[in-house]
Amino acid sequence: MTKPMATSSSHPIRLGVTGTDTGIGKTVVSCALAARARVLGLRVAAMKPIESGVVERPVSESGLASDADRLRAACGSLLPLSVVRPYLLEEPLAPMIAAARANVEIDFDVLDAALAQVEQHVEIVLVEGAGGLLVPIDLRVSYLDLFARWQTPLLLVAGNKLGVLNHVLLTVRAAEVAGVPIRAIVLTALSDRDASVAEATNYDALVTLLPHYTILRFPWVDRPDDLDALATAAEVGGLDVLLAPLSP
């Protein structure tokens, strides 16, 4: 595990956006939270420390092909992509594997330096991981270790589908063991069709199973590049609670 990065009281609110799986809406929720923050007059920045598989992703209606592009646009950021996304790997694989196949070594000092740039002059910083919390960055370090290094509380994005209860509980247990706090769990709608029985009951089940956690619901957004629509979805989903510091 990497050593914790030094922090100070002057740091902005940090949120590490992780998920129960890949393709369950981490970037959409991150962009929505950034868009909502800007509506509320807050200065926000985001980063995607390592992004892989961009060349195989379809280009959106807005012409943005990568998560980092979308995050930067949602924040209204002028930071270069090399800071927002220090490492870009071609193959759509876990960073450890994609980096090894590309003969790239992930340097955590480089990531630390990028975070220090990203969080200058802002009040909120969103750090989006890849896939789930234990996805390996290298042989010894996962995203959980990176969030622990940066002392970054988690926003756990969970796709509302059959199996999500197990995925959320496993992720919560891993975070608890590592001592990394979870600010909220966001259950995302993955389509606009009628809900199955599992989809209709997952939220209440999570509230019952995890009574001490904040659990929110994020609605389906059919225009994921429309920042106004995303900001509205964040408001409707109650994500404003994440834009205030934790009480001491």
Short mmCIF file of C-alpha atoms in Angstrom, two decimals:
data_model
loop_
_atom_site.label_atom_id
_atom_site.label_comp_id
_atom_site.label_asym_id
_atom_site.label_seq_id
_atom_site.Cartn_x
_atom_site.Cartn_y
_atom_site.Cartn_z
CA MET A 1 0.00 0.00 0.00
CA THR A 2 1.19 3.54 -0.73
CA LYS A 3 1.88 5.94 2.12
CA PRO A 4 -0.85 8.49 2.97
CA MET A 5 -0.44 11.84 1.28
CA ALA A 6 -0.17 14.81 3.63
CA THR A 7 -3.30 16.97 3.87
CA SER A 8 -4.22 20.25 5.53
CA SER A 9 -7.37 22.02 6.62
CA SER A 10 -7.13 24.26 3.56
CA HIS A 11 -7.94 21.39 1.20
CA PRO A 12 -11.30 21.43 -0.58
CA ILE A 13 -13.92 18.75 -0.08
CA ARG A 14 -12.63 15.58 -1.73
CA LEU A 15 -14.85 12.80 -3.01
CA GLY A 16 -13.56 9.57 -4.49
CA VAL A 17 -16.15 8.31 -6.95
CA THR A 18 -16.07 4.53 -7.10
CA GLY A 19 -18.53 1.92 -8.26
CA THR A 20 -19.85 -1.56 -7.78
CA ASP A 21 -18.92 -2.41 -11.37
CA THR A 22 -18.01 -0.85 -14.67
CA GLY A 23 -20.68 0.82 -16.80
CA ILE A 24 -23.01 1.74 -13.95
CA GLY A 25 -22.90 5.53 -14.19
CA LYS A 26 -19.85 6.80 -12.28
CA THR A 27 -19.02 9.43 -14.87
CA VAL A 28 -22.64 10.50 -15.28
CA VAL A 29 -23.03 10.95 -11.52
CA SER A 30 -19.66 12.75 -11.27
CA CYS A 31 -20.59 15.12 -14.08
CA ALA A 32 -24.02 15.70 -12.57
CA LEU A 33 -22.50 16.54 -9.20
CA ALA A 34 -20.02 18.92 -10.86
CA ALA A 35 -22.77 20.59 -12.88
CA ARG A 36 -24.93 20.99 -9.78
CA ALA A 37 -22.02 22.46 -7.83
CA ARG A 38 -21.55 25.09 -10.52
CA VAL A 39 -25.28 25.94 -10.46
CA LEU A 40 -24.88 26.56 -6.74
CA GLY A 41 -21.92 28.85 -7.36
CA LEU A 42 -19.25 26.44 -6.12
CA ARG A 43 -15.86 26.02 -7.75
CA VAL A 44 -15.36 22.37 -8.64
CA ALA A 45 -12.66 20.31 -10.34
CA ALA A 46 -12.34 16.64 -11.20
CA MET A 47 -9.73 14.15 -12.26
CA LYS A 48 -9.55 10.63 -13.64
CA PRO A 49 -6.12 9.46 -12.48
CA ILE A 50 -5.94 6.60 -14.97
CA GLU A 51 -8.22 6.05 -17.95
CA SER A 52 -8.12 3.07 -20.24
CA GLY A 53 -9.96 1.96 -23.35
CA VAL A 54 -10.80 5.40 -24.71
CA VAL A 55 -10.17 4.45 -28.35
CA GLU A 56 -12.98 1.89 -28.25
CA ARG A 57 -15.59 4.19 -26.74
CA PRO A 58 -18.22 5.80 -28.96
CA VAL A 59 -18.01 9.55 -29.32
CA SER A 60 -20.97 11.28 -27.70
CA GLU A 61 -23.27 13.82 -29.32
CA SER A 62 -21.12 16.57 -27.85
CA GLY A 63 -18.01 15.10 -29.44
CA LEU A 64 -16.47 14.02 -26.13
CA ALA A 65 -14.93 10.57 -26.31
CA SER A 66 -13.50 10.08 -22.84
CA ASP A 67 -14.51 10.26 -19.20
CA ALA A 68 -11.82 12.86 -18.58
CA ASP A 69 -13.19 15.06 -21.37
CA ARG A 70 -16.66 14.86 -19.87
CA LEU A 71 -15.45 15.58 -16.35
CA ARG A 72 -13.48 18.60 -17.49
CA ALA A 73 -16.43 19.97 -19.45
CA ALA A 74 -18.82 19.46 -16.53
CA CYS A 75 -16.47 21.39 -14.24
CA GLY A 76 -15.86 24.15 -16.78
CA SER A 77 -12.18 23.47 -16.22
CA LEU A 78 -9.30 24.91 -18.21
CA LEU A 79 -6.80 22.41 -16.84
CA PRO A 80 -4.97 20.38 -19.49
CA LEU A 81 -6.02 16.78 -19.96
CA SER A 82 -2.54 15.71 -18.93
CA VAL A 83 -3.41 16.94 -15.42
CA VAL A 84 -7.05 15.86 -15.33
CA ARG A 85 -5.97 12.43 -16.64
CA PRO A 86 -2.29 11.81 -15.97
CA TYR A 87 -2.32 8.31 -17.48
CA LEU A 88 -4.12 7.27 -20.66
CA LEU A 89 -3.96 3.58 -21.57
CA GLU A 90 -5.22 2.26 -24.87
CA GLU A 91 -6.72 -1.10 -24.00
CA PRO A 92 -10.04 -1.39 -22.09
CA LEU A 93 -8.53 -3.35 -19.22
CA ALA A 94 -7.83 -2.88 -15.52
CA PRO A 95 -5.01 -0.31 -15.13
CA MET A 96 -2.55 -2.90 -13.82
CA ILE A 97 -2.99 -5.05 -16.91
CA ALA A 98 -3.34 -2.23 -19.46
CA ALA A 99 -0.23 -0.51 -18.08
CA ALA A 100 1.83 -3.70 -18.06
CA ARG A 101 0.85 -4.49 -21.66
CA ALA A 102 1.80 -0.95 -22.70
CA ASN A 103 5.09 -1.03 -20.72
CA VAL A 104 3.89 1.89 -18.60
CA GLU A 105 4.73 2.21 -14.92
CA ILE A 106 2.23 4.17 -12.83
CA ASP A 107 4.14 6.71 -10.75
CA PHE A 108 2.19 7.73 -7.65
CA ASP A 109 4.26 10.88 -7.25
CA VAL A 110 2.91 11.94 -10.65
CA LEU A 111 -0.64 11.28 -9.45
CA ASP A 112 -0.01 13.22 -6.24
CA ALA A 113 1.30 16.18 -8.21
CA ALA A 114 -1.73 16.12 -10.52
CA LEU A 115 -4.13 16.11 -7.57
CA ALA A 116 -2.28 19.06 -6.04
CA GLN A 117 -2.83 21.01 -9.28
CA VAL A 118 -6.44 19.96 -9.68
CA GLU A 119 -7.45 21.08 -6.20
CA GLN A 120 -5.96 24.57 -6.42
CA HIS A 121 -8.50 27.39 -6.07
CA VAL A 122 -11.56 25.11 -5.88
CA GLU A 123 -13.95 24.07 -3.15
CA ILE A 124 -14.77 20.54 -4.33
CA VAL A 125 -12.61 17.90 -6.00
CA LEU A 126 -14.03 14.74 -7.55
CA VAL A 127 -11.65 11.85 -8.19
CA GLU A 128 -13.18 9.16 -10.38
CA GLY A 129 -11.83 5.65 -10.21
CA ALA A 130 -12.19 2.81 -12.71
CA GLY A 131 -14.60 -0.08 -12.29
CA GLY A 132 -14.87 -1.13 -8.66
CA LEU A 133 -13.03 -0.20 -5.50
CA LEU A 134 -10.50 -3.05 -5.56
CA VAL A 135 -9.54 -2.71 -9.23
CA PRO A 136 -5.73 -3.00 -9.23
CA ILE A 137 -3.57 -0.07 -10.32
CA ASP A 138 -0.44 -2.15 -9.94
CA LEU A 139 0.50 -5.38 -8.21
CA ARG A 140 0.29 -3.84 -4.73
CA VAL A 141 -2.07 -0.86 -5.03
CA SER A 142 -5.80 -0.72 -5.76
CA TYR A 143 -8.09 2.29 -6.05
CA LEU A 144 -9.02 1.70 -2.42
CA ASP A 145 -5.36 2.22 -1.52
CA LEU A 146 -5.21 5.37 -3.66
CA PHE A 147 -8.29 6.85 -1.97
CA ALA A 148 -6.80 5.97 1.41
CA ARG A 149 -3.52 7.64 0.40
CA TRP A 150 -5.41 10.80 -0.53
CA GLN A 151 -7.70 10.61 2.51
CA THR A 152 -10.64 10.79 0.15
CA PRO A 153 -14.11 9.79 1.40
CA LEU A 154 -16.07 7.72 -1.08
CA LEU A 155 -19.14 8.26 -3.18
CA LEU A 156 -20.19 4.72 -4.08
CA VAL A 157 -22.17 4.53 -7.32
CA ALA A 158 -24.23 1.35 -7.62
CA GLY A 159 -26.19 0.30 -10.69
CA ASN A 160 -29.76 -0.60 -9.78
CA LYS A 161 -29.97 -4.19 -10.99
CA LEU A 162 -30.16 -7.73 -9.70
CA GLY A 163 -27.02 -8.45 -7.66
CA VAL A 164 -26.40 -4.90 -6.49
CA LEU A 165 -27.06 -5.73 -2.83
CA ASN A 166 -24.12 -8.13 -2.73
CA HIS A 167 -21.89 -5.73 -4.66
CA VAL A 168 -22.68 -2.80 -2.36
CA LEU A 169 -22.23 -4.82 0.82
CA LEU A 170 -18.87 -6.20 -0.34
CA THR A 171 -17.65 -2.71 -1.28
CA VAL A 172 -18.82 -1.21 2.01
CA ARG A 173 -17.09 -3.98 3.94
CA ALA A 174 -13.82 -3.42 2.08
CA ALA A 175 -13.96 0.34 2.72
CA GLU A 176 -14.75 -0.18 6.40
CA VAL A 177 -11.83 -2.57 6.87
CA ALA A 178 -9.50 -0.04 5.23
CA GLY A 179 -10.88 2.81 7.34
CA VAL A 180 -12.00 4.82 4.30
CA PRO A 181 -15.34 6.55 5.01
CA ILE A 182 -18.27 6.43 2.60
CA ARG A 183 -20.09 9.74 2.24
CA ALA A 184 -23.00 8.24 0.33
CA ILE A 185 -24.21 5.37 -1.80
CA VAL A 186 -25.96 6.43 -5.00
CA LEU A 187 -28.25 3.90 -6.66
CA THR A 188 -28.45 4.73 -10.35
CA ALA A 189 -31.28 3.96 -12.75
CA LEU A 190 -29.73 2.13 -15.72
CA SER A 191 -32.66 2.59 -18.13
CA ASP A 192 -36.06 4.21 -18.41
CA ARG A 193 -38.02 0.95 -18.77
CA ASP A 194 -40.37 -0.34 -16.09
CA ALA A 195 -38.51 -1.55 -13.03
CA SER A 196 -38.12 -5.26 -12.32
CA VAL A 197 -38.93 -6.57 -8.85
CA ALA A 198 -35.24 -6.39 -7.91
CA GLU A 199 -34.94 -2.81 -9.19
CA ALA A 200 -38.10 -1.77 -7.36
CA THR A 201 -36.92 -3.20 -4.03
CA ASN A 202 -33.15 -2.59 -4.01
CA TYR A 203 -33.30 0.90 -2.51
CA ASP A 204 -35.46 -0.07 0.46
CA ALA A 205 -33.32 -3.15 1.01
CA LEU A 206 -30.13 -1.06 1.13
CA VAL A 207 -31.72 1.39 3.57
CA THR A 208 -32.61 -1.56 5.80
CA LEU A 209 -29.24 -3.29 5.46
CA LEU A 210 -27.13 -0.14 5.86
CA PRO A 211 -29.12 2.11 8.22
CA HIS A 212 -26.12 4.26 9.16
CA TYR A 213 -25.27 5.23 5.57
CA THR A 214 -26.69 7.94 3.33
CA ILE A 215 -28.34 6.20 0.38
CA LEU A 216 -29.57 8.25 -2.57
CA ARG A 217 -31.30 7.53 -5.86
CA PHE A 218 -30.14 9.02 -9.15
CA PRO A 219 -32.73 9.07 -11.95
CA TRP A 220 -32.29 7.96 -15.54
CA VAL A 221 -30.91 10.77 -17.72
CA ASP A 222 -31.36 10.27 -21.46
CA ARG A 223 -29.08 13.20 -22.34
CA PRO A 224 -25.88 12.49 -20.37
CA ASP A 225 -24.00 15.36 -22.00
CA ASP A 226 -26.69 17.94 -21.19
CA LEU A 227 -25.26 19.70 -18.14
CA ASP A 228 -28.57 21.35 -17.26
CA ALA A 229 -30.31 17.96 -17.26
CA LEU A 230 -27.51 16.46 -15.18
CA ALA A 231 -27.63 19.27 -12.63
CA THR A 232 -31.39 18.83 -12.31
CA ALA A 233 -30.97 15.07 -11.84
CA ALA A 234 -28.40 15.71 -9.10
CA GLU A 235 -30.82 18.05 -7.34
CA VAL A 236 -33.73 15.62 -7.66
CA GLY A 237 -31.51 12.80 -6.39
CA GLY A 238 -30.55 14.72 -3.27
CA LEU A 239 -26.87 14.97 -4.16
CA ASP A 240 -26.67 18.48 -2.69
CA VAL A 241 -25.85 16.81 0.64
CA LEU A 242 -22.45 15.90 -0.83
CA LEU A 243 -21.54 19.50 -1.57
CA ALA A 244 -21.21 20.53 2.07
CA PRO A 245 -18.37 19.61 4.44
CA LEU A 246 -18.94 16.85 6.93
CA SER A 247 -19.87 18.06 10.39
CA PRO A 248 -16.96 17.79 12.84
#
